[in-house]
Tab-separated table of N, CA and C in Angstrom:
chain	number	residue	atom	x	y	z
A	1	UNK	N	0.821	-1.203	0.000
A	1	UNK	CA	0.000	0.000	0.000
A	1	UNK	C	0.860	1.260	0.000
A	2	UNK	N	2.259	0.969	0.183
A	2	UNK	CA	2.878	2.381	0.459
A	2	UNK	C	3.205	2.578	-1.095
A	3	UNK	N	3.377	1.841	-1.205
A	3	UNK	CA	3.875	1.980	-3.192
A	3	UNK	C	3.109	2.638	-3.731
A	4	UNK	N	2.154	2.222	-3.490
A	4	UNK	CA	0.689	2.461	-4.056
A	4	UNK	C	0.253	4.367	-3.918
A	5	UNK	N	0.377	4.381	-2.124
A	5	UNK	CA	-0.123	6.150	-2.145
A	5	UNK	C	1.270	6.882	-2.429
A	6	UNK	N	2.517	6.267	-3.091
A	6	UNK	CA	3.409	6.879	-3.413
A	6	UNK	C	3.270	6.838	-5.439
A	7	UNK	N	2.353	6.192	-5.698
A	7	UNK	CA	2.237	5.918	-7.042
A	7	UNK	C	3.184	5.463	-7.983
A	8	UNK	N	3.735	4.422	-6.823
A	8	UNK	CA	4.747	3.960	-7.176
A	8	UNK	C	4.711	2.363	-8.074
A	9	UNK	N	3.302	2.516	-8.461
A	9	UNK	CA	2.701	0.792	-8.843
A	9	UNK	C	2.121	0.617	-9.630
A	10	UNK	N	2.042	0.421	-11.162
A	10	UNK	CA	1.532	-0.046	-12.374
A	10	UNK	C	0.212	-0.311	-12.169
A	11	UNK	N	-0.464	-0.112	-13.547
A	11	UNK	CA	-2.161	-0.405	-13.382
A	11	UNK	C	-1.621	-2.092	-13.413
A	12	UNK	N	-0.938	-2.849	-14.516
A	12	UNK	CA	-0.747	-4.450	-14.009
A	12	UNK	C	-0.777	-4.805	-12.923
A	13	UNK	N	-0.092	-4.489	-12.024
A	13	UNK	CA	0.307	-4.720	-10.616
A	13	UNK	C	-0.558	-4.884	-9.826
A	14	UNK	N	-1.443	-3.631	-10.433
A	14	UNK	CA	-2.599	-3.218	-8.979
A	14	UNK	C	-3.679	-4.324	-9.814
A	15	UNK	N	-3.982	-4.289	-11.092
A	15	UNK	CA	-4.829	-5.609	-11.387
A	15	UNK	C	-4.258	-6.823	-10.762
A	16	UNK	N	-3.456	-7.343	-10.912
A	16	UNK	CA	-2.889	-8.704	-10.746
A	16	UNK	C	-3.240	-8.326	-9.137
A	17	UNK	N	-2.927	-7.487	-7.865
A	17	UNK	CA	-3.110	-7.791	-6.502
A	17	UNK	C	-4.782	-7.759	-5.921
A	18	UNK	N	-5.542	-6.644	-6.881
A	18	UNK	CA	-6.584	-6.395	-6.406
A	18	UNK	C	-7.657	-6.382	-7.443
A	19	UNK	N	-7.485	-6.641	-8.790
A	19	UNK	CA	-8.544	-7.016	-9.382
A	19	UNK	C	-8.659	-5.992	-10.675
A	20	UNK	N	-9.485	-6.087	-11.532
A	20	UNK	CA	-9.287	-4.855	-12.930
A	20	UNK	C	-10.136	-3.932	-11.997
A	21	UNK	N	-11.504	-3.794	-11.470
A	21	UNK	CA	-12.552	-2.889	-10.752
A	21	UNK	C	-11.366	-1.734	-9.706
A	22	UNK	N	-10.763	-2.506	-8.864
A	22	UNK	CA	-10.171	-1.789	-7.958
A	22	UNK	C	-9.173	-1.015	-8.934
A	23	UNK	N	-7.852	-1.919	-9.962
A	23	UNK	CA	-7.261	-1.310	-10.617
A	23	UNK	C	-7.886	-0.072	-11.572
A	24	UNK	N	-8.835	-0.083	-12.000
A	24	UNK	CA	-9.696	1.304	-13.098
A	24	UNK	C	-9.584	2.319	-11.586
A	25	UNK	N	-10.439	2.105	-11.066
A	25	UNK	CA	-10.807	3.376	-10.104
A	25	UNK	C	-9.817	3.704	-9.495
A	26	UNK	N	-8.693	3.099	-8.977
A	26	UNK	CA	-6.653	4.086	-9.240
A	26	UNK	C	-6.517	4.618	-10.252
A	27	UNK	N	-6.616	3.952	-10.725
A	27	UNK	CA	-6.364	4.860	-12.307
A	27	UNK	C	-6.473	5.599	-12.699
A	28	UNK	N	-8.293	6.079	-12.493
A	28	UNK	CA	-9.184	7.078	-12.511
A	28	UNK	C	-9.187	8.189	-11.492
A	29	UNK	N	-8.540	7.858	-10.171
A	29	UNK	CA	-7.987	8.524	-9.432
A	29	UNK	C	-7.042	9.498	-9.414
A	30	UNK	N	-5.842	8.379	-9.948
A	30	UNK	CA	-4.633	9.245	-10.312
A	30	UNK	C	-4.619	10.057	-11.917
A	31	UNK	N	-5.619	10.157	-12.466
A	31	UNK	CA	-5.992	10.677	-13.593
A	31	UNK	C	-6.524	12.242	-13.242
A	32	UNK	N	-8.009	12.057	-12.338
A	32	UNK	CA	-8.400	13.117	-11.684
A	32	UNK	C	-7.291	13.939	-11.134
A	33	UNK	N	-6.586	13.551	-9.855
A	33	UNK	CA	-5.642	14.059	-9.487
A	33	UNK	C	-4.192	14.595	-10.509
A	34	UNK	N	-4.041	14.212	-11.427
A	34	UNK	CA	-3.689	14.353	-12.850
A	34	UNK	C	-3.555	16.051	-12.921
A	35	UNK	N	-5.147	15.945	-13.095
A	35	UNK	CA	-6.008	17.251	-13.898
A	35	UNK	C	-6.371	18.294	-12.702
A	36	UNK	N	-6.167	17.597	-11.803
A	36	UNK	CA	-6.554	18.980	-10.607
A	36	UNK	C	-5.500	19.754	-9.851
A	37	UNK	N	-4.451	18.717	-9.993
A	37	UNK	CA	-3.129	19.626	-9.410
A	37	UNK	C	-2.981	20.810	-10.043
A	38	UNK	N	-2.782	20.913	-11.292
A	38	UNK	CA	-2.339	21.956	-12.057
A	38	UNK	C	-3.564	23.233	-11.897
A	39	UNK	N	-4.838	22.658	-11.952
A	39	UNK	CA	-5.738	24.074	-11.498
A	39	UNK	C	-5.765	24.424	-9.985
A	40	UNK	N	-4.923	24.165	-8.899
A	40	UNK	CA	-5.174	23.978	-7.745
A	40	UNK	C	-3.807	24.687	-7.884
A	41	UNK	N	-2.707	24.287	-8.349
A	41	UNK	CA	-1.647	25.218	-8.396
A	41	UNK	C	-1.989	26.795	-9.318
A	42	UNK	N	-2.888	27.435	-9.878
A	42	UNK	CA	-2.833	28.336	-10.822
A	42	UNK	C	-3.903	29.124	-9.522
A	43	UNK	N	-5.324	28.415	-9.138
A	43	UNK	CA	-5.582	28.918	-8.368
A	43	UNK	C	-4.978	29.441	-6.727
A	44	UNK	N	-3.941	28.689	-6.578
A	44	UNK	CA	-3.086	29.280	-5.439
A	44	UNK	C	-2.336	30.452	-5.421
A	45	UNK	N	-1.585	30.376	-7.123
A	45	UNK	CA	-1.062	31.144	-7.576
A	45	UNK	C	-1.809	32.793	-7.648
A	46	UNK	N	-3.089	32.655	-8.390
A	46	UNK	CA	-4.051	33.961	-8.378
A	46	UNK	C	-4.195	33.933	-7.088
A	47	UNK	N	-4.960	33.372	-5.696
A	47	UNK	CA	-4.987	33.217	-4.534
A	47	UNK	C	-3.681	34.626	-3.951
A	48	UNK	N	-2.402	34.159	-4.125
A	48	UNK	CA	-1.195	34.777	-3.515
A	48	UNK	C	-1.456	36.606	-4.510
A	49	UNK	N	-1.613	36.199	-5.493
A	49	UNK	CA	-0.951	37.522	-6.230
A	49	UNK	C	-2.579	38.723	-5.485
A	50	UNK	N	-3.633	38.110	-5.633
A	50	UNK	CA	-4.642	39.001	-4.945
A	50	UNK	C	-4.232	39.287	-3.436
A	51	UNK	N	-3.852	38.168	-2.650
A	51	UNK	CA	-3.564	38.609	-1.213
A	51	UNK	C	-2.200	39.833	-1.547
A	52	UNK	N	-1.443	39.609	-2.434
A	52	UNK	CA	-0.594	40.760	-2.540
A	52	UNK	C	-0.873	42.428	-2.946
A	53	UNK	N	-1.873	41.929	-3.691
A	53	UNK	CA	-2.586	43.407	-4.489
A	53	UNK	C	-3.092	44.166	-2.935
A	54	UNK	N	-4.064	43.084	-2.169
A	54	UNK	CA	-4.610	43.697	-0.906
A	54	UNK	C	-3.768	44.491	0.023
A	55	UNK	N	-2.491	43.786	0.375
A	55	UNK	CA	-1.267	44.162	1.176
A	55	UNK	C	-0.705	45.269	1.068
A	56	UNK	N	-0.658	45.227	-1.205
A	56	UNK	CA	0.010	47.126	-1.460
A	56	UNK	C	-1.046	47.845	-1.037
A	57	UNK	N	-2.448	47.539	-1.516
A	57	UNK	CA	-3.240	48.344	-0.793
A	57	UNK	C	-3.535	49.208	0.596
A	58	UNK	N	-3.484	48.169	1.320
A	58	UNK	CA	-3.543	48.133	3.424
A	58	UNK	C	-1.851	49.137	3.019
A	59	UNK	N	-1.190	48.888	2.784
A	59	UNK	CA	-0.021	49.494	3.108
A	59	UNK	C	0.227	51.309	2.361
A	60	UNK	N	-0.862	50.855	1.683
A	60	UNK	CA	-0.665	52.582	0.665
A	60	UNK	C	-1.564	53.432	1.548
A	61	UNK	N	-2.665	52.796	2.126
A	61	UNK	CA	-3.378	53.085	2.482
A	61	UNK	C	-3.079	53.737	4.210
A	62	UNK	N	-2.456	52.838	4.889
A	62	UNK	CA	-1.773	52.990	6.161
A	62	UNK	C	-0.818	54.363	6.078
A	63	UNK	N	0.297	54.572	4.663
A	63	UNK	CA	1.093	55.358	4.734
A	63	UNK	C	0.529	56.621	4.270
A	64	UNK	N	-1.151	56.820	3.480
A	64	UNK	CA	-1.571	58.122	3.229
A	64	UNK	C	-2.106	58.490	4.728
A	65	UNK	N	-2.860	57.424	5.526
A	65	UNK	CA	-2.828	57.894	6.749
A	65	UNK	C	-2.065	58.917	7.403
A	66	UNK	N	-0.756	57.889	7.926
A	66	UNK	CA	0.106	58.864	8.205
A	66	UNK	C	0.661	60.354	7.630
A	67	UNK	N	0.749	59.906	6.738
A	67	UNK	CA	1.247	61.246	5.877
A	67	UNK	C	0.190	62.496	6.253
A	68	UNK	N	-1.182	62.180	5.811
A	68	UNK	CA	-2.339	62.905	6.446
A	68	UNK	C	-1.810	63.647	7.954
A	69	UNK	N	-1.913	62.416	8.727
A	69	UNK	CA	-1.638	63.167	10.337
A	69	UNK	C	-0.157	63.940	10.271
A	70	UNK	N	0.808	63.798	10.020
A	70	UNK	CA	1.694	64.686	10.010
A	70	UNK	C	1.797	65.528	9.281
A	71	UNK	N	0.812	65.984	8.519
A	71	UNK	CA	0.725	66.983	7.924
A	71	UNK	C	-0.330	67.846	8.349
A	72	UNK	N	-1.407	67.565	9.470
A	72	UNK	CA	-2.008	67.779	10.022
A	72	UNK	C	-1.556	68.377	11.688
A	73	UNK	N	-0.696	67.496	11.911
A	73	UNK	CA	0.008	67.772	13.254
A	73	UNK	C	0.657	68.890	12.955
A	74	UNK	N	1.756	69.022	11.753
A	74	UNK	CA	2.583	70.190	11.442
A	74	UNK	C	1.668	71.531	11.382
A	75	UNK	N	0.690	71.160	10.887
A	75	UNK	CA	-0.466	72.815	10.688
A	75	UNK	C	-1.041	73.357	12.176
A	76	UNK	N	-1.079	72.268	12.637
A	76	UNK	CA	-1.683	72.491	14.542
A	76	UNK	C	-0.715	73.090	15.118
A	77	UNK	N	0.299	72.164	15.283
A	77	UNK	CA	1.885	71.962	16.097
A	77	UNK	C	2.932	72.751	15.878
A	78	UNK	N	3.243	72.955	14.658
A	78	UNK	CA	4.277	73.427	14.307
A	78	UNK	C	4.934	74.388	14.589
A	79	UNK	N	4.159	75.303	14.563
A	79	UNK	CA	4.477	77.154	14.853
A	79	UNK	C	4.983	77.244	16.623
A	80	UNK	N	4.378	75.871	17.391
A	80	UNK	CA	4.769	76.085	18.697
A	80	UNK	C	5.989	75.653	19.295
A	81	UNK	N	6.530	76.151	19.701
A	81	UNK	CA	7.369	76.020	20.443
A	81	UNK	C	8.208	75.717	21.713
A	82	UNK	N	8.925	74.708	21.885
A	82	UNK	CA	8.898	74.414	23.478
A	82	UNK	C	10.163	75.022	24.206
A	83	UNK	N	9.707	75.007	25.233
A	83	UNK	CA	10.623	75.918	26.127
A	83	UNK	C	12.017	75.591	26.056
A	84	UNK	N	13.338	76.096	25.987
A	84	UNK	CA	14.366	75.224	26.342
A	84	UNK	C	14.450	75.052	27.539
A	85	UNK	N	15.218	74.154	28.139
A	85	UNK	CA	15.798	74.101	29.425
A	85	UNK	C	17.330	74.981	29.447
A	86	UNK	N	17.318	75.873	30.588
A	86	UNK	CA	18.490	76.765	31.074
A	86	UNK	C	19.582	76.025	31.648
């Protein structure tokens, strides 16, 4: 069986241990799985590049913040002045 979930074992093989019925539906298995890796990798892929689009976003977004308040603080703040120490 380890051969087997390593796909390490011929459709013969798996007929000759377990029968043609059991051998088709591996087959058909590793066929499916075939065809779904590759859309499961493209969708991970779009998956990452949107979580990235979001991130420049949150982050453009965070730094107009700031920029805002210190430019806001400077119009309040600025002109004042603190005492020195003697």
């Amino acid at each position: 069986m380890e051969k087997l979930n390593k796909g390490q074992v011929t459709w013969t093989e798996l007929r000759k241990q377990y029968g043609s019925h059991v051998a088709s539906a591996i087959a058909k298995i590793r066929k499916l799985n075939a065809n779904l890796i590759p859309r499961c990798s493209k969708v991970d892929a779009q998956d990452r590049a949107d979580l990235l689009r979001i991130d420049q976003k949150r982050k453009h977004a965070l730094t107009e913040v700031a920029a805002n308040y210190i430019k806001i603080y400077k119009q309040n703040c600025g002109g004042m002045k603190t005492k020195s120490a003697a």
